[in-house]
Short mmCIF file of C-alpha atoms in Angstrom, two decimals:
data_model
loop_
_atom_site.label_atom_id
_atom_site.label_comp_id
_atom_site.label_asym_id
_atom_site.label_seq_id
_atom_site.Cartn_x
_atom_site.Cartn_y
_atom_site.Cartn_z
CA UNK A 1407 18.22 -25.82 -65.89
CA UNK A 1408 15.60 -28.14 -64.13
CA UNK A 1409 11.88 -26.65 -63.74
CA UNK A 1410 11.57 -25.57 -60.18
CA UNK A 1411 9.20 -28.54 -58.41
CA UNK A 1412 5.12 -27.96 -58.21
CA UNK A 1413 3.93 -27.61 -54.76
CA UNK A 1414 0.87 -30.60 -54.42
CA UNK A 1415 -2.18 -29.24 -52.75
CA UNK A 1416 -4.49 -31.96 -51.27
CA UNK A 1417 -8.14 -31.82 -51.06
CA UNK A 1418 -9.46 -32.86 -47.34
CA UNK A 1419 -13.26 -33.19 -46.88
CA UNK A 1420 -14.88 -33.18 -43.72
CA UNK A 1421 -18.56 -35.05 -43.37
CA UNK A 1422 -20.35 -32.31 -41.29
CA UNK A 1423 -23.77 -32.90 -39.82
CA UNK A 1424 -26.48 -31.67 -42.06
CA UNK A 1425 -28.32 -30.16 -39.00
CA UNK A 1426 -25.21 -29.30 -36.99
CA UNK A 1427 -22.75 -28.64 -39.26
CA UNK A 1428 -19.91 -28.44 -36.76
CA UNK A 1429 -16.72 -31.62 -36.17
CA UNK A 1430 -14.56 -31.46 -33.32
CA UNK A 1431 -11.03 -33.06 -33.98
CA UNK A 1432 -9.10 -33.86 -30.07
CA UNK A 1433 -7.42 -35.84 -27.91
CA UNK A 1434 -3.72 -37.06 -27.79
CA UNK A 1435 -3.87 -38.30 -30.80
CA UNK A 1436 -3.70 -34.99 -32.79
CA UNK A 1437 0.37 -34.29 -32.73
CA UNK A 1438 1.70 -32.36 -35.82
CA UNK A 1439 5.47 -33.59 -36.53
CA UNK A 1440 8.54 -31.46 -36.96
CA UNK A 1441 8.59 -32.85 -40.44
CA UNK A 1442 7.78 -30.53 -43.48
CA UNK A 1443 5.68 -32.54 -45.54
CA UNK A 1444 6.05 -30.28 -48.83
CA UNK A 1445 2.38 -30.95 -49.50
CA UNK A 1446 -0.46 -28.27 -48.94
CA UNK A 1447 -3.63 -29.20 -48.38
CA UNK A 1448 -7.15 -27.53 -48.42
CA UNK A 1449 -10.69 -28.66 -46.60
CA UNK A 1450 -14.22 -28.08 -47.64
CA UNK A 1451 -15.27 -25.95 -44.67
CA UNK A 1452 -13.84 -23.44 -42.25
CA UNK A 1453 -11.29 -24.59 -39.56
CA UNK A 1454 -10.47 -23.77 -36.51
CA UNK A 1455 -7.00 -24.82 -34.46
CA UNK A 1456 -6.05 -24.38 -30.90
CA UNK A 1457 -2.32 -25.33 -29.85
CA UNK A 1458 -1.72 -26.79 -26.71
CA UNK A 1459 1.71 -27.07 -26.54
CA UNK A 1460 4.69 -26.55 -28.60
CA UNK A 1461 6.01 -24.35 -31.46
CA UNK A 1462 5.94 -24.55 -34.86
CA UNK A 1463 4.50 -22.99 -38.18
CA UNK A 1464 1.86 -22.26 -40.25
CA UNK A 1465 2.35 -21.61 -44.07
CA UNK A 1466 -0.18 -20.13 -45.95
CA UNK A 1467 0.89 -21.15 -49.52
CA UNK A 1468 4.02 -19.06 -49.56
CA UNK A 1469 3.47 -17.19 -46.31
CA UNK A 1470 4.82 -18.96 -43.04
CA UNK A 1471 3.39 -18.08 -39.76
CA UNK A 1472 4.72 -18.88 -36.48
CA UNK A 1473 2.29 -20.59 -33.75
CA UNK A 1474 2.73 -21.38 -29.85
CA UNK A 1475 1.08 -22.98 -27.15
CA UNK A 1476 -2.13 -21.12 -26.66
CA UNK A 1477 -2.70 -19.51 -30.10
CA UNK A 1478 -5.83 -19.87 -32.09
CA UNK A 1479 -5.65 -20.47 -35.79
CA UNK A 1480 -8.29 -19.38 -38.46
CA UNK A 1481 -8.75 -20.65 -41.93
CA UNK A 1482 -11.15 -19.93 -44.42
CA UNK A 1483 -12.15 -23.36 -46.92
CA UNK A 1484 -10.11 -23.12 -49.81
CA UNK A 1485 -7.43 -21.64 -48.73
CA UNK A 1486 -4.47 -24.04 -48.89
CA UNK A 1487 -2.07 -24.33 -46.19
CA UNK A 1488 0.20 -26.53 -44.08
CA UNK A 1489 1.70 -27.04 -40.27
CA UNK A 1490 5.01 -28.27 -39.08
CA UNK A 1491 6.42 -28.36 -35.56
CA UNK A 1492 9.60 -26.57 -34.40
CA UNK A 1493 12.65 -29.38 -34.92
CA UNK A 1494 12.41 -31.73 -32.45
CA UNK A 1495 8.89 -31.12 -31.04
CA UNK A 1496 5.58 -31.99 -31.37
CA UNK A 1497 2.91 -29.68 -31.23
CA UNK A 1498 -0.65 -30.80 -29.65
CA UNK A 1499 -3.54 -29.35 -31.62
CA UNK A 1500 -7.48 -29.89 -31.42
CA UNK A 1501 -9.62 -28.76 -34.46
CA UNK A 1502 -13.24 -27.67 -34.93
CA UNK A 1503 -14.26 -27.70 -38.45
CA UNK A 1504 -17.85 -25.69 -39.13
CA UNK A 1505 -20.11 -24.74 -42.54
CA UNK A 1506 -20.43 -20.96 -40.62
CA UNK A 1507 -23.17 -20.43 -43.30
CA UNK A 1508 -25.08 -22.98 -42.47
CA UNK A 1509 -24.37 -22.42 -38.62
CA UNK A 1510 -25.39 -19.02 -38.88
CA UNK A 1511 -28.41 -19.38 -41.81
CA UNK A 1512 -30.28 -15.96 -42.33
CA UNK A 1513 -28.26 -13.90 -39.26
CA UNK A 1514 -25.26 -12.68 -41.99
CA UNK A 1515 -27.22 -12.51 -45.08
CA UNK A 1516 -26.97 -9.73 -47.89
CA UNK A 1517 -29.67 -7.50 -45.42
CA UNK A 1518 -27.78 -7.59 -42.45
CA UNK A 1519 -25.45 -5.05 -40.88
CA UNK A 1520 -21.75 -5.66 -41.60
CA UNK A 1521 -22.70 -8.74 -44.41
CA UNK A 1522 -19.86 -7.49 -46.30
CA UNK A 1523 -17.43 -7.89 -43.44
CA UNK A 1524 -18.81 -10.90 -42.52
CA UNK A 1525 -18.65 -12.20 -46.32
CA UNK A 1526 -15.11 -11.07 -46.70
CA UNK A 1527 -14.08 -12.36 -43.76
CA UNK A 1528 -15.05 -16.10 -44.10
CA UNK A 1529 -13.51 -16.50 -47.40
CA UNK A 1530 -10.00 -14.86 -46.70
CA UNK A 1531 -9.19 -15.95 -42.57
CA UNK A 1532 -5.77 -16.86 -42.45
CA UNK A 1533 -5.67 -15.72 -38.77
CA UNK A 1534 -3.33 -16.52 -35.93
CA UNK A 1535 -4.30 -15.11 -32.66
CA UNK A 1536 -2.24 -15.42 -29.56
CA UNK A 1537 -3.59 -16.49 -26.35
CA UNK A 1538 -1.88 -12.98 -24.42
CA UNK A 1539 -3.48 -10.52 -26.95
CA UNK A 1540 -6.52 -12.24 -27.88
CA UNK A 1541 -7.65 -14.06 -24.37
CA UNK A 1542 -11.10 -13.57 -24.95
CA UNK A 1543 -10.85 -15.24 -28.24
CA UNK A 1544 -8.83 -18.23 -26.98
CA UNK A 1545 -11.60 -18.56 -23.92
CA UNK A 1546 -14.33 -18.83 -26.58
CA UNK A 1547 -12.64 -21.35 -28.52
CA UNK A 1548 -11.65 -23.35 -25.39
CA UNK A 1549 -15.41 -23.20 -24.24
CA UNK A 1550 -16.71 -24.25 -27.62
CA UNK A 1551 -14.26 -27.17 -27.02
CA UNK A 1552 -15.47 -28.16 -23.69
CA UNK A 1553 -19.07 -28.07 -24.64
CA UNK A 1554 -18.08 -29.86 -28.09
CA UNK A 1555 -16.63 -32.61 -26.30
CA UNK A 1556 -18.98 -32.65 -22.79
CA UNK A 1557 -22.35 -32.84 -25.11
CA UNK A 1558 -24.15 -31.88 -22.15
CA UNK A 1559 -28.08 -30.80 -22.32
CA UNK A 1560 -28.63 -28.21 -24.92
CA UNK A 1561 -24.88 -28.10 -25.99
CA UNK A 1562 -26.08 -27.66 -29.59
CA UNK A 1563 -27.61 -24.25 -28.87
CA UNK A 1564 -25.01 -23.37 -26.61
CA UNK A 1565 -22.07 -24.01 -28.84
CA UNK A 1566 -24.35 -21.64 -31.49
CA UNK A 1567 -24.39 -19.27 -29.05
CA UNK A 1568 -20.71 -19.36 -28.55
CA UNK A 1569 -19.69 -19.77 -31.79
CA UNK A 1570 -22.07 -16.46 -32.88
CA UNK A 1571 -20.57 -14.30 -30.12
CA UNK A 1572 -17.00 -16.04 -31.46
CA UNK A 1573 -17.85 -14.45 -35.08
CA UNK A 1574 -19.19 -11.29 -33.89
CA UNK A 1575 -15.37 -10.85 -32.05
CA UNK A 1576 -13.48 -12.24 -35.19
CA UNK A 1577 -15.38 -9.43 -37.38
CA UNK A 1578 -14.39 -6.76 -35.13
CA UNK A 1579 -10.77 -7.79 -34.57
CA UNK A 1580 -10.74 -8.49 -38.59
CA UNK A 1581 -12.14 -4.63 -39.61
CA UNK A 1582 -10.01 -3.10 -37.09
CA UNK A 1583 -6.97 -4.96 -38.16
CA UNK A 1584 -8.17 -3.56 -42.35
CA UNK A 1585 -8.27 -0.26 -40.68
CA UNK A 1586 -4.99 -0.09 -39.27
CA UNK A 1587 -2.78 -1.63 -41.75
CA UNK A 1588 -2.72 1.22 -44.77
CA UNK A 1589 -2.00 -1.90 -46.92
CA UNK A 1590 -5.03 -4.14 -46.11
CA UNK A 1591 -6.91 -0.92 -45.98
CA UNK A 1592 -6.70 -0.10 -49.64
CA UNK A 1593 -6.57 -3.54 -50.76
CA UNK A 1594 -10.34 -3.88 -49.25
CA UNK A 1595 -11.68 -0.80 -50.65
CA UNK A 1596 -10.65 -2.74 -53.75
CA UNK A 1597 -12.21 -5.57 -52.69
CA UNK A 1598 -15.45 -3.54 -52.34
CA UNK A 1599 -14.68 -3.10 -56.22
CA UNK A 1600 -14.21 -6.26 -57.43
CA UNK A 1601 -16.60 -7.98 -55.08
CA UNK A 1602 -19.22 -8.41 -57.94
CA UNK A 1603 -16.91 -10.66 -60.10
CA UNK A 1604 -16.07 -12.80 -57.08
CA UNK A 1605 -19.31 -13.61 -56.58
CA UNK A 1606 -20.10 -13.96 -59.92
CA UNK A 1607 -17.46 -16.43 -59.96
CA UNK A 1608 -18.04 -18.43 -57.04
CA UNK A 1609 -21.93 -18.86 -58.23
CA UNK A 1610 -21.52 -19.38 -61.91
CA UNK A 1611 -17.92 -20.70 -62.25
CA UNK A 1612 -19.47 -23.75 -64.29
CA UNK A 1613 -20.32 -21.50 -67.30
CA UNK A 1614 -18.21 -20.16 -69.81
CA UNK A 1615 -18.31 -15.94 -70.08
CA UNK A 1616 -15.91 -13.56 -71.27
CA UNK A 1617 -13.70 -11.78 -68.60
CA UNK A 1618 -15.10 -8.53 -70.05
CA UNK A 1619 -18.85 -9.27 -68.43
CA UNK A 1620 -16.68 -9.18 -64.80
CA UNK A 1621 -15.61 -6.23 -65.95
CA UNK A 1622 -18.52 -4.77 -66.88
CA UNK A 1623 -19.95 -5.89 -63.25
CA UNK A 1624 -17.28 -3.97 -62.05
CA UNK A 1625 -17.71 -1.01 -63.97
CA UNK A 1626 -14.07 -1.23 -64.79
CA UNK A 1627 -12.24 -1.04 -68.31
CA UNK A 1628 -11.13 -4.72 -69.09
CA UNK A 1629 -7.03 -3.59 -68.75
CA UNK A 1630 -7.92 -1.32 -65.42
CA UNK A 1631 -10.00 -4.77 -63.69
CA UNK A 1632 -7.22 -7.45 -64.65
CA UNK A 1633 -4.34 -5.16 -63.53
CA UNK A 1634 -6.94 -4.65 -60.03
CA UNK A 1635 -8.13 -8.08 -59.97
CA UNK A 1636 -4.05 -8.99 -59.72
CA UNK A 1637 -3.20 -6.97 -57.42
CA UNK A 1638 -5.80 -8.30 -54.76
CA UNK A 1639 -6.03 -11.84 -55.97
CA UNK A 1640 -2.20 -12.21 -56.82
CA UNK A 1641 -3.71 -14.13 -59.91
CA UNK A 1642 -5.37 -13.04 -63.14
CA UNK A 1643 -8.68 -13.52 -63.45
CA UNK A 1644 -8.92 -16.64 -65.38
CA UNK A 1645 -6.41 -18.59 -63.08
CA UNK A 1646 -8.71 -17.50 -60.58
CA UNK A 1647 -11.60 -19.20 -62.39
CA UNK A 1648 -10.20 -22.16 -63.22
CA UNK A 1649 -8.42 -22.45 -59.66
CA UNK A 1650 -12.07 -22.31 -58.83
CA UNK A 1651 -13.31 -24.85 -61.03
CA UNK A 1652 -10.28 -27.03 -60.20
CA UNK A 1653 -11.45 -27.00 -56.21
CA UNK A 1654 -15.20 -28.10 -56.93
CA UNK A 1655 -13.81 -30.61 -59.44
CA UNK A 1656 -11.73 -32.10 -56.45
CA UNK A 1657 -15.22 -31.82 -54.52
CA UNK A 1658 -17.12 -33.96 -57.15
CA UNK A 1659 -14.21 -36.26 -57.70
CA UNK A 1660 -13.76 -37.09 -53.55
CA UNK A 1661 -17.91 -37.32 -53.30
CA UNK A 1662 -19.34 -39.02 -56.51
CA UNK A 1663 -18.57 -41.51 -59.08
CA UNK A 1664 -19.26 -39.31 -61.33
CA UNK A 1665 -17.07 -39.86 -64.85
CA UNK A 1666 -14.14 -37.16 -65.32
CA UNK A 1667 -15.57 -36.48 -68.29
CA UNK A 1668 -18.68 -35.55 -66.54
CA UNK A 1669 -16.96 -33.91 -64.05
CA UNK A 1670 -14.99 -31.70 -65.93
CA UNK A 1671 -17.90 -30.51 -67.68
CA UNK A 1672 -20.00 -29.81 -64.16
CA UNK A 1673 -17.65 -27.18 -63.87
CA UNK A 1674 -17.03 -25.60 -66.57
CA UNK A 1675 -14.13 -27.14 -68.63
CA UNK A 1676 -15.20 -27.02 -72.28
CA UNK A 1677 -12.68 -29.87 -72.75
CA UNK A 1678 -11.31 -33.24 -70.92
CA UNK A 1679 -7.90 -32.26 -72.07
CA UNK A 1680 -8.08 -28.65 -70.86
CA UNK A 1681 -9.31 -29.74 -67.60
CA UNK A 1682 -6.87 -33.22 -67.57
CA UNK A 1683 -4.21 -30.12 -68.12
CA UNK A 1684 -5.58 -27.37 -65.53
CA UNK A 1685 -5.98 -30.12 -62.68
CA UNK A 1686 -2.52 -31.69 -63.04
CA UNK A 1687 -1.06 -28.14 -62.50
CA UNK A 1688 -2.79 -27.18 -59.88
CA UNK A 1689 -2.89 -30.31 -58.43
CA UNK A 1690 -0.34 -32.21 -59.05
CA UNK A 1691 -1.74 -35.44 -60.65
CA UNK A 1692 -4.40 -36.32 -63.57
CA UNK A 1693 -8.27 -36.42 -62.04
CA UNK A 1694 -8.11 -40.10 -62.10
CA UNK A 1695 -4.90 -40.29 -60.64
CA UNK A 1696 -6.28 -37.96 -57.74
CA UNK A 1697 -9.49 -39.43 -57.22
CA UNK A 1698 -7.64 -43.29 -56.45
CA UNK A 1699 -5.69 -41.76 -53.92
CA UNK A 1700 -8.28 -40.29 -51.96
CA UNK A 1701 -10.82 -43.46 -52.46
CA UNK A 1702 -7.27 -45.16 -50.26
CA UNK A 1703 -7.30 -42.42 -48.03
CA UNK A 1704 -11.43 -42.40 -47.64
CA UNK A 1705 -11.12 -46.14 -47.09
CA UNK A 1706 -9.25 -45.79 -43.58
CA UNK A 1707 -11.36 -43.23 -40.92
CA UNK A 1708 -9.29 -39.88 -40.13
CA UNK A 1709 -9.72 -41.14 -36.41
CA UNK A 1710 -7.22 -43.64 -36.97
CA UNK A 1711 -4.93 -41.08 -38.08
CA UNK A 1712 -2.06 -39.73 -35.39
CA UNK A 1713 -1.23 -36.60 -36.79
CA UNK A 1714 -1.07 -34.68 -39.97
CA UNK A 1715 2.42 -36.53 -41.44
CA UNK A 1716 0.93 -40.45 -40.15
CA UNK A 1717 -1.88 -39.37 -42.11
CA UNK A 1718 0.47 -38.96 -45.57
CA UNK A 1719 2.68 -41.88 -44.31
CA UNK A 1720 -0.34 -44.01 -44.14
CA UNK A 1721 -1.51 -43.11 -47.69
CA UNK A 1722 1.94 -43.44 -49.23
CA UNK A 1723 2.16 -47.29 -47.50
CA UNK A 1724 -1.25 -47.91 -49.66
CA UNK A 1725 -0.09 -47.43 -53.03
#
């Protein structure tokens, strides 16, 4: 019996301003096709979707979502996902992509009211909000649009403005929504508990330490924290850290020239071969493989592209 077929996952990165750190994506030309591309893909900052017109769906690795004209999509960096119109249609979409960290430097930090909310929030959104229930968020997003696009006097400031007020919303709608479902409920008062090894992770994923020190941070036997750390994550703790690794190796590889040897030991491989082997299963192809393929795709500007799927077509016609 035949091994069942890897799913690819893509890397995207988005060149944000340094002092604005926000890109607006619009205009006819961004149509998502009815055709499932079996490819999921990933970007290095947090997007934001509005649909226009049209059905279709969202999946969330192995989660699909339906979307409609009007809804507003959330997704946190690093979370990998894909889109697909209803058969026959063609949704219209336009995108902001934002670094809300750097948007929002020193109003969220580890001092502020609700920084845990916040924290959890912007590294697990996988949100679809419809335009009926949510019209306050959907006018938000459409003014952040307007003044994206308009660039009248002072737009900077104002789309801060809107984008804060945007957050503040999101954070409410997101605790209320981990207070309601029993589910999310308890799975966040684990989060609370393992919170100390994420961030552990996401700071020093580029050195090598035994899963019992996240344990320890826990204060959690090793057997209690991996059997925990699964149940939130749906991964053990070292697939966790090497999906980790794996993500800011695609990061290096799309952005440097950096060798894959040097690469692989930026984040934390202690071996080519074990990283050669960790990035062709999570990815789909060997580093070097990976990194000529995007160097085709960085080559032609994303405003050329019509759509998700022309996007891939184009790429494939390069090879």
């Amino acid at each position: 019996m035949s091994k069942p077929k890897k799913t690819v996952i893509e890397y995207r990165n988005y060149e944000l301003p340094i002092n604005f750190p926000v890109l607006v994506l619009t205009g006819d030309r961004w149509y998502i096709s009815d055709v499932k591309s079996g490819k999921l893909h990933f970007h290095n900052c947090l997007e934001i979707g509005i649909c226009h017109k049209e059905t279709g769906v969202i999946e969330f690795g192995d989660n699909p979502v339906g979307f409609k004209a009007g809804d507003v999509t959330f997704i946190s960096r690093n979370v990998p996902h894909t889109s697909y119109s209803t058969k026959g249609e063609a949704s219209l979409w336009s995108y902001i992509f934002l670094n809300p960290d750097e948007l929002f430097k020193g109003i969220f930090g580890p001092a502020s009211p609700y920084s845990d909310i916040y924290s959890d929030m912007v590294q697990n959104l996988q949100m679809v909000l419809g335009k009926a229930e949510y019209r306050d968020i959907y006018e938000l997003v459409t003014q952040i649009l307007n003044e994206l696009i308009n660039k009248e006097m002072n737009y900077q400031i104002s789309v801060k403005g809107l984008m804060l007020s945007l957050f503040m919303r999101l954070m409410r709608i997101y605790a209320q929504k981990k207070q309601q479902d029993v589910t999310l409920r308890e799975a966040h008062e684990n989060d609370i508990v393992i919170m100390p090894a994420l961030e552990y992770i996401r700071e020093n994923y580029m050195l090598n330490f035994p899963i019992e020190d996240l344990a320890n941070m826990c204060h959690l036997s090793q057997t209690h924290f991996r059997r925990v750390f699964h149940e939130i994550m749906q991964t053990s703790p070292l697939d966790y850290l090497n999906t980790t690794r794996i993500l800011q190796a695609c990061i290096l590889l799309r952005t440097t020239e950096e060798s894959i040897l040097s690469v692989s030991e930026q984040v934390g491989f202690r071996s080519v071969s074990s990283f050669n082997r960790h990035f062709s299963d999570k990815m789909g192809a060997q580093p070097g493989e990976w990194r000529r393929k995007m160097v085709k795709m960085d080559n032609t500007s994303i405003m050329k592209y019509t759509g998700w799927t022309q996007a891939e077509k184009l790429t494939e016609s390069k090879k």
